[in-house]
Amino acid sequence: MTDQILIHGLQYGIYVLEGALCLLLAKQGAWRSRLGFCVYVTLLFVLDGVARPAVLDHFGRTSMQFAYFYWLTDVALAMGAFLLTCGFFRRACAREEKLWRFVRLLLIFVFVLVVAISALSLTRHYTQLYTVFIVEFSQNLYFSCLVLNTLLFVMIQQFAIEDDELGLLVCGMGLQFAGEAAGLALLHLTSGGDFARELFSFLNPICTLGMLITWIYAVTKTPQSVPVDSLAGKQTALAEAVLE
């Protein structure tokens, strides 16, 4: 009973933080500079904070309707997370076009590889499109996001990219992906044992809370990075105004 109360408390805490982050981004009005991030946060709140609870309340946790809806929305969120990771790479490579061209090819290759590996499972279980392909595709994509997010964090440190907000956003995603990957790995190793399921039910929402708290801190406490070209242009304009 206590476990269920704690799990529900964590889940409702996630809903509150998702809504708070959406309101915060709307209040700041910085949608153009954070377009991909804002779209993902909105998608996360709409699907996870609104649609899933509504379907759960209407059909019940053990219904097939809720199971189908949950995993289909999980694929949508996994795709959103992958595209957001691509957007973070683009932001990190804003001043390095040659590096971005290489990274873009790498991201395309990773996505094609994930689709191919997931499709291989479908050839062995071709009658189980939903239960095998969709679930495995979502899990493979999340694991790829974890690897890419780690590479992105290393790249930010290696190239000394001066974008504190980006660094915190990447760290937040790392918390979420790490919890997801660790929980799924434990489930596979224990063949879905009761202990692994119970641990996963706590680990995943705790990591999600950590991600949302980190993101809220990132958008409230860190200044927006200013491109060097833009700053130089402002300085030149200011000097011309003074000379006049």
C-alpha atoms as a PDB file:
ATOM      1  CA  MET A   1       0.000   0.000   0.000  1.00  0.00           C
ATOM      2  CA  THR A   2       2.803   2.402   0.926  1.00  0.00           C
ATOM      3  CA  ASP A   3       4.641   1.541  -2.292  1.00  0.00           C
ATOM      4  CA  GLN A   4       1.599   2.373  -4.390  1.00  0.00           C
ATOM      5  CA  ILE A   5       1.136   5.710  -2.610  1.00  0.00           C
ATOM      6  CA  LEU A   6       4.793   6.567  -3.228  1.00  0.00           C
ATOM      7  CA  ILE A   7       4.606   5.569  -6.896  1.00  0.00           C
ATOM      8  CA  HIS A   8       1.465   7.656  -7.422  1.00  0.00           C
ATOM      9  CA  GLY A   9       3.088  10.567  -5.592  1.00  0.00           C
ATOM     10  CA  LEU A  10       6.107  10.409  -7.905  1.00  0.00           C
ATOM     11  CA  GLN A  11       3.874  10.189 -10.971  1.00  0.00           C
ATOM     12  CA  TYR A  12       1.757  13.183 -10.014  1.00  0.00           C
ATOM     13  CA  GLY A  13       4.940  15.079  -9.188  1.00  0.00           C
ATOM     14  CA  ILE A  14       6.085  14.430 -12.759  1.00  0.00           C
ATOM     15  CA  TYR A  15       2.785  15.738 -14.151  1.00  0.00           C
ATOM     16  CA  VAL A  16       3.082  18.922 -12.077  1.00  0.00           C
ATOM     17  CA  LEU A  17       6.685  19.568 -13.181  1.00  0.00           C
ATOM     18  CA  GLU A  18       5.839  18.888 -16.843  1.00  0.00           C
ATOM     19  CA  GLY A  19       3.022  21.434 -16.689  1.00  0.00           C
ATOM     20  CA  ALA A  20       5.184  23.913 -14.765  1.00  0.00           C
ATOM     21  CA  LEU A  21       7.961  23.643 -17.353  1.00  0.00           C
ATOM     22  CA  CYS A  22       5.494  24.270 -20.194  1.00  0.00           C
ATOM     23  CA  LEU A  23       4.122  27.345 -18.420  1.00  0.00           C
ATOM     24  CA  LEU A  24       7.631  28.590 -17.692  1.00  0.00           C
ATOM     25  CA  LEU A  25       8.689  28.290 -21.325  1.00  0.00           C
ATOM     26  CA  ALA A  26       5.477  30.007 -22.460  1.00  0.00           C
ATOM     27  CA  LYS A  27       6.053  32.829 -19.969  1.00  0.00           C
ATOM     28  CA  GLN A  28       9.623  33.370 -21.133  1.00  0.00           C
ATOM     29  CA  GLY A  29       8.491  33.483 -24.761  1.00  0.00           C
ATOM     30  CA  ALA A  30      11.770  32.074 -26.087  1.00  0.00           C
ATOM     31  CA  TRP A  31      10.156  29.588 -28.486  1.00  0.00           C
ATOM     32  CA  ARG A  32      12.260  30.560 -31.483  1.00  0.00           C
ATOM     33  CA  SER A  33      15.600  30.004 -29.797  1.00  0.00           C
ATOM     34  CA  ARG A  34      14.408  26.768 -28.114  1.00  0.00           C
ATOM     35  CA  LEU A  35      11.902  25.527 -30.691  1.00  0.00           C
ATOM     36  CA  GLY A  36      12.825  21.828 -30.630  1.00  0.00           C
ATOM     37  CA  PHE A  37      13.068  21.766 -26.843  1.00  0.00           C
ATOM     38  CA  CYS A  38       9.721  23.542 -26.410  1.00  0.00           C
ATOM     39  CA  VAL A  39       7.986  21.185 -28.850  1.00  0.00           C
ATOM     40  CA  TYR A  40       9.351  18.132 -27.017  1.00  0.00           C
ATOM     41  CA  VAL A  41       8.338  19.451 -23.583  1.00  0.00           C
ATOM     42  CA  THR A  42       4.833  20.206 -24.890  1.00  0.00           C
ATOM     43  CA  LEU A  43       4.602  16.734 -26.442  1.00  0.00           C
ATOM     44  CA  LEU A  44       5.777  15.168 -23.183  1.00  0.00           C
ATOM     45  CA  PHE A  45       3.157  17.023 -21.160  1.00  0.00           C
ATOM     46  CA  VAL A  46       0.297  16.363 -23.605  1.00  0.00           C
ATOM     47  CA  LEU A  47       0.994  12.641 -24.025  1.00  0.00           C
ATOM     48  CA  ASP A  48       2.365  11.695 -20.612  1.00  0.00           C
ATOM     49  CA  GLY A  49       0.663  14.258 -18.387  1.00  0.00           C
ATOM     50  CA  VAL A  50      -2.769  14.491 -20.048  1.00  0.00           C
ATOM     51  CA  ALA A  51      -3.518  11.763 -22.605  1.00  0.00           C
ATOM     52  CA  ARG A  52      -2.154   8.723 -20.748  1.00  0.00           C
ATOM     53  CA  PRO A  53      -3.949   9.477 -17.449  1.00  0.00           C
ATOM     54  CA  ALA A  54      -7.172  10.113 -19.373  1.00  0.00           C
ATOM     55  CA  VAL A  55      -6.958   6.783 -21.235  1.00  0.00           C
ATOM     56  CA  LEU A  56      -5.968   5.001 -18.023  1.00  0.00           C
ATOM     57  CA  ASP A  57      -8.926   6.453 -16.144  1.00  0.00           C
ATOM     58  CA  HIS A  58     -11.356   5.545 -18.938  1.00  0.00           C
ATOM     59  CA  PHE A  59     -10.222   2.004 -19.833  1.00  0.00           C
ATOM     60  CA  GLY A  60      -8.273   0.807 -16.786  1.00  0.00           C
ATOM     61  CA  ARG A  61      -4.650  -0.229 -16.279  1.00  0.00           C
ATOM     62  CA  THR A  62      -5.142  -3.849 -17.404  1.00  0.00           C
ATOM     63  CA  SER A  63      -7.071  -3.021 -20.592  1.00  0.00           C
ATOM     64  CA  MET A  64      -5.663  -3.664 -24.048  1.00  0.00           C
ATOM     65  CA  GLN A  65      -6.658  -0.159 -25.085  1.00  0.00           C
ATOM     66  CA  PHE A  66      -4.370   1.375 -22.473  1.00  0.00           C
ATOM     67  CA  ALA A  67      -1.521  -1.013 -23.363  1.00  0.00           C
ATOM     68  CA  TYR A  68      -1.744  -0.119 -27.064  1.00  0.00           C
ATOM     69  CA  PHE A  69      -1.977   3.586 -26.336  1.00  0.00           C
ATOM     70  CA  TYR A  70       0.910   3.508 -23.853  1.00  0.00           C
ATOM     71  CA  TRP A  71       3.371   1.832 -26.213  1.00  0.00           C
ATOM     72  CA  LEU A  72       2.316   3.876 -29.242  1.00  0.00           C
ATOM     73  CA  THR A  73       2.847   7.089 -27.281  1.00  0.00           C
ATOM     74  CA  ASP A  74       6.127   5.648 -26.019  1.00  0.00           C
ATOM     75  CA  VAL A  75       7.298   5.355 -29.633  1.00  0.00           C
ATOM     76  CA  ALA A  76       6.235   8.964 -30.249  1.00  0.00           C
ATOM     77  CA  LEU A  77       8.178  10.129 -27.178  1.00  0.00           C
ATOM     78  CA  ALA A  78      11.214   8.061 -28.185  1.00  0.00           C
ATOM     79  CA  MET A  79      11.168   9.659 -31.637  1.00  0.00           C
ATOM     80  CA  GLY A  80      10.808  13.060 -30.016  1.00  0.00           C
ATOM     81  CA  ALA A  81      13.761  12.352 -27.722  1.00  0.00           C
ATOM     82  CA  PHE A  82      15.891  11.283 -30.683  1.00  0.00           C
ATOM     83  CA  LEU A  83      15.012  14.413 -32.676  1.00  0.00           C
ATOM     84  CA  LEU A  84      15.680  16.567 -29.604  1.00  0.00           C
ATOM     85  CA  THR A  85      19.099  14.933 -29.252  1.00  0.00           C
ATOM     86  CA  CYS A  86      19.746  15.770 -32.914  1.00  0.00           C
ATOM     87  CA  GLY A  87      18.728  19.364 -32.183  1.00  0.00           C
ATOM     88  CA  PHE A  88      21.172  19.522 -29.274  1.00  0.00           C
ATOM     89  CA  PHE A  89      23.945  18.265 -31.561  1.00  0.00           C
ATOM     90  CA  ARG A  90      23.057  20.980 -34.078  1.00  0.00           C
ATOM     91  CA  ARG A  91      23.189  23.614 -31.336  1.00  0.00           C
ATOM     92  CA  ALA A  92      26.569  22.332 -30.142  1.00  0.00           C
ATOM     93  CA  CYS A  93      27.925  22.441 -33.711  1.00  0.00           C
ATOM     94  CA  ALA A  94      26.489  25.887 -34.512  1.00  0.00           C
ATOM     95  CA  ARG A  95      29.946  27.290 -35.291  1.00  0.00           C
ATOM     96  CA  GLU A  96      31.451  24.111 -36.754  1.00  0.00           C
ATOM     97  CA  GLU A  97      29.716  23.356 -40.053  1.00  0.00           C
ATOM     98  CA  LYS A  98      32.224  20.664 -41.065  1.00  0.00           C
ATOM     99  CA  LEU A  99      31.722  18.871 -37.766  1.00  0.00           C
ATOM    100  CA  TRP A 100      27.944  19.171 -38.106  1.00  0.00           C
ATOM    101  CA  ARG A 101      27.997  17.544 -41.555  1.00  0.00           C
ATOM    102  CA  PHE A 102      29.819  14.554 -40.091  1.00  0.00           C
ATOM    103  CA  VAL A 103      27.536  14.395 -37.051  1.00  0.00           C
ATOM    104  CA  ARG A 104      24.440  14.611 -39.262  1.00  0.00           C
ATOM    105  CA  LEU A 105      25.556  11.562 -41.248  1.00  0.00           C
ATOM    106  CA  LEU A 106      26.253   9.739 -37.983  1.00  0.00           C
ATOM    107  CA  LEU A 107      22.760  10.490 -36.655  1.00  0.00           C
ATOM    108  CA  ILE A 108      21.134   9.278 -39.881  1.00  0.00           C
ATOM    109  CA  PHE A 109      23.221   6.094 -39.761  1.00  0.00           C
ATOM    110  CA  VAL A 110      22.233   5.442 -36.128  1.00  0.00           C
ATOM    111  CA  PHE A 111      18.523   5.830 -36.892  1.00  0.00           C
ATOM    112  CA  VAL A 112      18.704   3.525 -39.910  1.00  0.00           C
ATOM    113  CA  LEU A 113      20.623   0.991 -37.805  1.00  0.00           C
ATOM    114  CA  VAL A 114      17.972   1.083 -35.063  1.00  0.00           C
ATOM    115  CA  VAL A 115      15.196   0.498 -37.602  1.00  0.00           C
ATOM    116  CA  ALA A 116      17.142  -2.386 -39.188  1.00  0.00           C
ATOM    117  CA  ILE A 117      17.883  -4.102 -35.871  1.00  0.00           C
ATOM    118  CA  SER A 118      14.271  -3.740 -34.763  1.00  0.00           C
ATOM    119  CA  ALA A 119      13.056  -5.096 -38.106  1.00  0.00           C
ATOM    120  CA  LEU A 120      15.197  -8.217 -37.639  1.00  0.00           C
ATOM    121  CA  SER A 121      13.107  -9.140 -34.615  1.00  0.00           C
ATOM    122  CA  LEU A 122      10.005  -8.768 -36.768  1.00  0.00           C
ATOM    123  CA  THR A 123      11.300 -11.349 -39.264  1.00  0.00           C
ATOM    124  CA  ARG A 124      11.442 -13.895 -36.430  1.00  0.00           C
ATOM    125  CA  HIS A 125       8.046 -12.897 -35.032  1.00  0.00           C
ATOM    126  CA  TYR A 126       6.221 -11.519 -38.064  1.00  0.00           C
ATOM    127  CA  THR A 127       2.786 -12.077 -36.485  1.00  0.00           C
ATOM    128  CA  GLN A 128       3.638  -9.864 -33.506  1.00  0.00           C
ATOM    129  CA  LEU A 129       4.043  -6.411 -35.042  1.00  0.00           C
ATOM    130  CA  TYR A 130       2.806  -4.615 -31.958  1.00  0.00           C
ATOM    131  CA  THR A 131       4.224  -6.703 -29.116  1.00  0.00           C
ATOM    132  CA  VAL A 132       7.679  -7.197 -30.648  1.00  0.00           C
ATOM    133  CA  PHE A 133       8.579  -4.556 -33.226  1.00  0.00           C
ATOM    134  CA  ILE A 134       7.042  -1.479 -31.623  1.00  0.00           C
ATOM    135  CA  VAL A 135       8.290  -2.273 -28.128  1.00  0.00           C
ATOM    136  CA  GLU A 136      11.779  -3.242 -29.306  1.00  0.00           C
ATOM    137  CA  PHE A 137      12.029  -0.242 -31.621  1.00  0.00           C
ATOM    138  CA  SER A 138      11.182   2.089 -28.739  1.00  0.00           C
ATOM    139  CA  GLN A 139      13.707   0.453 -26.415  1.00  0.00           C
ATOM    140  CA  ASN A 140      16.463   0.430 -29.064  1.00  0.00           C
ATOM    141  CA  LEU A 141      15.843   4.089 -29.840  1.00  0.00           C
ATOM    142  CA  TYR A 142      16.053   5.049 -26.167  1.00  0.00           C
ATOM    143  CA  PHE A 143      19.328   3.151 -25.820  1.00  0.00           C
ATOM    144  CA  SER A 144      20.708   4.905 -28.922  1.00  0.00           C
ATOM    145  CA  CYS A 145      19.693   8.252 -27.409  1.00  0.00           C
ATOM    146  CA  LEU A 146      21.609   7.344 -24.250  1.00  0.00           C
ATOM    147  CA  VAL A 147      24.780   6.619 -26.249  1.00  0.00           C
ATOM    148  CA  LEU A 148      24.388   9.745 -28.400  1.00  0.00           C
ATOM    149  CA  ASN A 149      23.666  11.901 -25.370  1.00  0.00           C
ATOM    150  CA  THR A 150      26.848  10.630 -23.713  1.00  0.00           C
ATOM    151  CA  LEU A 151      28.861  11.426 -26.845  1.00  0.00           C
ATOM    152  CA  LEU A 152      27.298  14.891 -26.954  1.00  0.00           C
ATOM    153  CA  PHE A 153      28.262  15.577 -23.335  1.00  0.00           C
ATOM    154  CA  VAL A 154      31.853  14.484 -24.053  1.00  0.00           C
ATOM    155  CA  MET A 155      31.908  16.695 -27.158  1.00  0.00           C
ATOM    156  CA  ILE A 156      30.705  19.717 -25.166  1.00  0.00           C
ATOM    157  CA  GLN A 157      33.519  19.190 -22.657  1.00  0.00           C
ATOM    158  CA  GLN A 158      36.154  18.418 -25.287  1.00  0.00           C
ATOM    159  CA  PHE A 159      35.438  21.492 -27.415  1.00  0.00           C
ATOM    160  CA  ALA A 160      34.776  23.700 -24.362  1.00  0.00           C
ATOM    161  CA  ILE A 161      31.449  24.875 -25.776  1.00  0.00           C
ATOM    162  CA  GLU A 162      30.323  27.897 -23.761  1.00  0.00           C
ATOM    163  CA  ASP A 163      26.627  27.128 -23.476  1.00  0.00           C
ATOM    164  CA  ASP A 164      25.705  26.392 -19.865  1.00  0.00           C
ATOM    165  CA  GLU A 165      22.044  25.889 -20.669  1.00  0.00           C
ATOM    166  CA  LEU A 166      22.816  23.269 -23.301  1.00  0.00           C
ATOM    167  CA  GLY A 167      25.105  21.433 -20.896  1.00  0.00           C
ATOM    168  CA  LEU A 168      22.369  21.236 -18.255  1.00  0.00           C
ATOM    169  CA  LEU A 169      19.724  20.168 -20.779  1.00  0.00           C
ATOM    170  CA  VAL A 170      22.014  17.363 -21.948  1.00  0.00           C
ATOM    171  CA  CYS A 171      22.681  16.304 -18.349  1.00  0.00           C
ATOM    172  CA  GLY A 172      18.937  16.200 -17.693  1.00  0.00           C
ATOM    173  CA  MET A 173      18.346  13.944 -20.679  1.00  0.00           C
ATOM    174  CA  GLY A 174      21.219  11.760 -19.527  1.00  0.00           C
ATOM    175  CA  LEU A 175      19.431  11.162 -16.214  1.00  0.00           C
ATOM    176  CA  GLN A 176      16.258  10.091 -17.999  1.00  0.00           C
ATOM    177  CA  PHE A 177      17.987   7.808 -20.507  1.00  0.00           C
ATOM    178  CA  ALA A 178      20.220   6.232 -17.852  1.00  0.00           C
ATOM    179  CA  GLY A 179      17.233   5.321 -15.699  1.00  0.00           C
ATOM    180  CA  GLU A 180      15.342   3.893 -18.662  1.00  0.00           C
ATOM    181  CA  ALA A 181      18.306   1.843 -19.879  1.00  0.00           C
ATOM    182  CA  ALA A 182      19.228   0.544 -16.418  1.00  0.00           C
ATOM    183  CA  GLY A 183      15.666  -0.477 -15.650  1.00  0.00           C
ATOM    184  CA  LEU A 184      15.148  -2.271 -18.968  1.00  0.00           C
ATOM    185  CA  ALA A 185      18.522  -4.030 -18.661  1.00  0.00           C
ATOM    186  CA  LEU A 186      17.595  -5.269 -15.183  1.00  0.00           C
ATOM    187  CA  LEU A 187      14.244  -6.517 -16.456  1.00  0.00           C
ATOM    188  CA  HIS A 188      15.968  -8.484 -19.228  1.00  0.00           C
ATOM    189  CA  LEU A 189      18.607  -9.936 -16.909  1.00  0.00           C
ATOM    190  CA  THR A 190      16.042 -11.109 -14.371  1.00  0.00           C
ATOM    191  CA  SER A 191      13.491 -12.196 -17.009  1.00  0.00           C
ATOM    192  CA  GLY A 192      10.976  -9.733 -15.676  1.00  0.00           C
ATOM    193  CA  GLY A 193      11.234 -10.746 -12.020  1.00  0.00           C
ATOM    194  CA  ASP A 194       9.109  -9.125  -9.330  1.00  0.00           C
ATOM    195  CA  PHE A 195      12.073  -7.325  -7.747  1.00  0.00           C
ATOM    196  CA  ALA A 196      13.171  -5.891 -11.106  1.00  0.00           C
ATOM    197  CA  ARG A 197       9.659  -4.697 -11.907  1.00  0.00           C
ATOM    198  CA  GLU A 198       9.267  -3.078  -8.502  1.00  0.00           C
ATOM    199  CA  LEU A 199      12.658  -1.371  -8.781  1.00  0.00           C
ATOM    200  CA  PHE A 200      11.887  -0.158 -12.314  1.00  0.00           C
ATOM    201  CA  SER A 201       8.569   1.307 -11.136  1.00  0.00           C
ATOM    202  CA  PHE A 202      10.550   3.546  -8.750  1.00  0.00           C
ATOM    203  CA  LEU A 203      13.727   4.130 -10.785  1.00  0.00           C
ATOM    204  CA  ASN A 204      12.098   5.454 -13.939  1.00  0.00           C
ATOM    205  CA  PRO A 205       9.917   8.175 -12.346  1.00  0.00           C
ATOM    206  CA  ILE A 206      12.754   9.265 -10.041  1.00  0.00           C
ATOM    207  CA  CYS A 207      15.048   9.763 -13.056  1.00  0.00           C
ATOM    208  CA  THR A 208      12.260  11.603 -14.888  1.00  0.00           C
ATOM    209  CA  LEU A 209      11.838  13.923 -11.903  1.00  0.00           C
ATOM    210  CA  GLY A 210      15.590  14.521 -11.916  1.00  0.00           C
ATOM    211  CA  MET A 211      15.476  15.418 -15.607  1.00  0.00           C
ATOM    212  CA  LEU A 212      12.584  17.861 -15.190  1.00  0.00           C
ATOM    213  CA  ILE A 213      14.164  19.555 -12.157  1.00  0.00           C
ATOM    214  CA  THR A 214      17.447  19.932 -14.069  1.00  0.00           C
ATOM    215  CA  TRP A 215      15.621  21.366 -17.076  1.00  0.00           C
ATOM    216  CA  ILE A 216      13.683  23.864 -14.965  1.00  0.00           C
ATOM    217  CA  TYR A 217      16.938  24.978 -13.359  1.00  0.00           C
ATOM    218  CA  ALA A 218      18.559  25.238 -16.801  1.00  0.00           C
ATOM    219  CA  VAL A 219      15.928  27.541 -18.287  1.00  0.00           C
ATOM    220  CA  THR A 220      15.633  29.737 -15.181  1.00  0.00           C
ATOM    221  CA  LYS A 221      19.179  30.024 -13.850  1.00  0.00           C
ATOM    222  CA  THR A 222      21.429  29.948 -16.932  1.00  0.00           C
ATOM    223  CA  PRO A 223      21.699  32.802 -19.450  1.00  0.00           C
ATOM    224  CA  GLN A 224      21.016  32.232 -23.121  1.00  0.00           C
ATOM    225  CA  SER A 225      24.218  31.782 -25.100  1.00  0.00           C
ATOM    226  CA  VAL A 226      24.956  34.699 -27.423  1.00  0.00           C
ATOM    227  CA  PRO A 227      26.610  33.910 -30.766  1.00  0.00           C
ATOM    228  CA  VAL A 228      29.984  35.563 -31.254  1.00  0.00           C
ATOM    229  CA  ASP A 229      28.958  37.058 -34.598  1.00  0.00           C
ATOM    230  CA  SER A 230      25.868  38.649 -33.043  1.00  0.00           C
ATOM    231  CA  LEU A 231      27.852  40.056 -30.147  1.00  0.00           C
ATOM    232  CA  ALA A 232      30.501  41.464 -32.486  1.00  0.00           C
ATOM    233  CA  GLY A 233      27.822  43.088 -34.615  1.00  0.00           C
ATOM    234  CA  LYS A 234      26.289  44.788 -31.585  1.00  0.00           C
ATOM    235  CA  GLN A 235      29.683  46.031 -30.472  1.00  0.00           C
ATOM    236  CA  THR A 236      30.394  47.445 -33.936  1.00  0.00           C
ATOM    237  CA  ALA A 237      27.029  49.204 -34.048  1.00  0.00           C
ATOM    238  CA  LEU A 238      27.638  50.659 -30.604  1.00  0.00           C
ATOM    239  CA  ALA A 239      31.096  51.952 -31.636  1.00  0.00           C
ATOM    240  CA  GLU A 240      29.662  53.574 -34.768  1.00  0.00           C
ATOM    241  CA  ALA A 241      26.955  55.254 -32.694  1.00  0.00           C
ATOM    242  CA  VAL A 242      29.546  56.636 -30.284  1.00  0.00           C
ATOM    243  CA  LEU A 243      31.716  57.967 -33.146  1.00  0.00           C
ATOM    244  CA  GLU A 244      28.762  59.726 -34.699  1.00  0.00           C
END
